[in-house]
Coordinates of C-alpha atoms in Angstrom, one line a residue:
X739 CA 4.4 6.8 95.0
X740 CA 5.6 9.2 92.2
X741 CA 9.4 7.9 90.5
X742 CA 10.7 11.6 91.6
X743 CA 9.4 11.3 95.1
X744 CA 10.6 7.9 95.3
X745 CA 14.1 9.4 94.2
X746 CA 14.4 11.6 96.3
X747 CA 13.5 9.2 99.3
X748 CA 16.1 6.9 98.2
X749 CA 18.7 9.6 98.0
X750 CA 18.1 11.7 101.4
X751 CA 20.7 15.0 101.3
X752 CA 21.9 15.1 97.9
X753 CA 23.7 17.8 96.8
X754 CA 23.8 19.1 93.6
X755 CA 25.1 22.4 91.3
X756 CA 22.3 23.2 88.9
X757 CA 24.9 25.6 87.3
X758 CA 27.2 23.2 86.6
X759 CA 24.7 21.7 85.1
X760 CA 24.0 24.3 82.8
X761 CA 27.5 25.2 82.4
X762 CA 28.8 21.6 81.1
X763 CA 26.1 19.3 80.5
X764 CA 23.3 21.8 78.9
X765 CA 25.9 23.3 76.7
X766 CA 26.6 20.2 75.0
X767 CA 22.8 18.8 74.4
X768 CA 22.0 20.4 71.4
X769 CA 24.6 17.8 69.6
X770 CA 22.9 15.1 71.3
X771 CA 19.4 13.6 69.2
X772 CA 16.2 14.2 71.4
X773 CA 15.1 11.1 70.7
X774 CA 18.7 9.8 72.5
X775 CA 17.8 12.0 75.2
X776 CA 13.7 11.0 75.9
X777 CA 15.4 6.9 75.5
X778 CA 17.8 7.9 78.7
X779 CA 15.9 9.3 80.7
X780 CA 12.4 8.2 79.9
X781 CA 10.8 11.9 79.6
X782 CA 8.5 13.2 77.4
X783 CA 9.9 14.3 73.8
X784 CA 8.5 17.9 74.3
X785 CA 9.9 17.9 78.3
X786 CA 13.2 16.7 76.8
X787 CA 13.1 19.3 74.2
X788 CA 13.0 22.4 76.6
X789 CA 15.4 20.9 78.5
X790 CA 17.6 20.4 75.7
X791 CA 16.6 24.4 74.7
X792 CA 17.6 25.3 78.4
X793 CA 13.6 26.5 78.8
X794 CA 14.7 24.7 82.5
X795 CA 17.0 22.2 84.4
X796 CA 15.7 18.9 84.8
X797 CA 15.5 17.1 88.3
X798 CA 19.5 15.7 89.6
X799 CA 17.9 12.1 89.2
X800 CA 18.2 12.6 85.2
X801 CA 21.4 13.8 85.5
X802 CA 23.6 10.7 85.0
X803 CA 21.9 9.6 82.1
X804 CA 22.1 12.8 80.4
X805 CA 26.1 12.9 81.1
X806 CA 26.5 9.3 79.8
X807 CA 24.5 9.9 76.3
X808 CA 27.0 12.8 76.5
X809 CA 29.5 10.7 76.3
X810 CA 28.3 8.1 73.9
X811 CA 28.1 10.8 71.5
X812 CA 31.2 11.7 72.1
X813 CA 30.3 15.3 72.8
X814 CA 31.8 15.5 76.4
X815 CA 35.4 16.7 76.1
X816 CA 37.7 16.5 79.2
X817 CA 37.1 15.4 82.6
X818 CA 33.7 16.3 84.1
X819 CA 32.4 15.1 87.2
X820 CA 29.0 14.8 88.4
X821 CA 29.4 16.6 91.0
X822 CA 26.2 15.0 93.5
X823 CA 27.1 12.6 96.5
X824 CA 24.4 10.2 96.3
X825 CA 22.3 8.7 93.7
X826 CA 20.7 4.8 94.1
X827 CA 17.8 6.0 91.7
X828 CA 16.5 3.4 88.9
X829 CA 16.9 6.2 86.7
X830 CA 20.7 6.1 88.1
X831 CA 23.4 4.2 86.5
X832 CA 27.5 4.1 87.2
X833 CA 29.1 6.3 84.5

């Protein structure tokens, strides 16, 4: 079974905000170093380039990963949720 399908069968019903997405993790990517960003979440450099560009959002299941290198990098300012109920993914870790 594909890792995304797998996801998503181990996280039935989550919900998730692509534009909050966009709105407070996207804008603060370009500090972040791609190769920072393809270590996290195991995508390809050129995937996690466009993503970084905004060319698209990338599935919820990379979404935790991408908050904590945030974080690391000390690029996320204030409190920001994820706001997502459910996530038991590999590619899921407690922030």
């Amino acid at each position: 079974m594909h890792p995304l399908a797998e996801w998503e069968q181990a996280n039935p019903g989550t919900v998730h905000d692509p534009e909050w997405f966009r709105r407070d993790v996207l804008s603060r990517l370009a500090s972040v170093k791609l190769s920072e960003i393809v270590e996290v979440t195991g995508l390809l450099e050129g995937v996690a380039s466009d993503i970084r560009r905004g060319k698209w959002t990338p599935h919820v299941s990379t979404w935790p990963a991408l908050v904590g290198v945030l974080g690391a990098a000390g690029a996320l300012v204030g409190n920001v949720g994820i706001p997502f109920l459910s996530c038991r993914s590999w590619r899921c870790r407690s922030l």
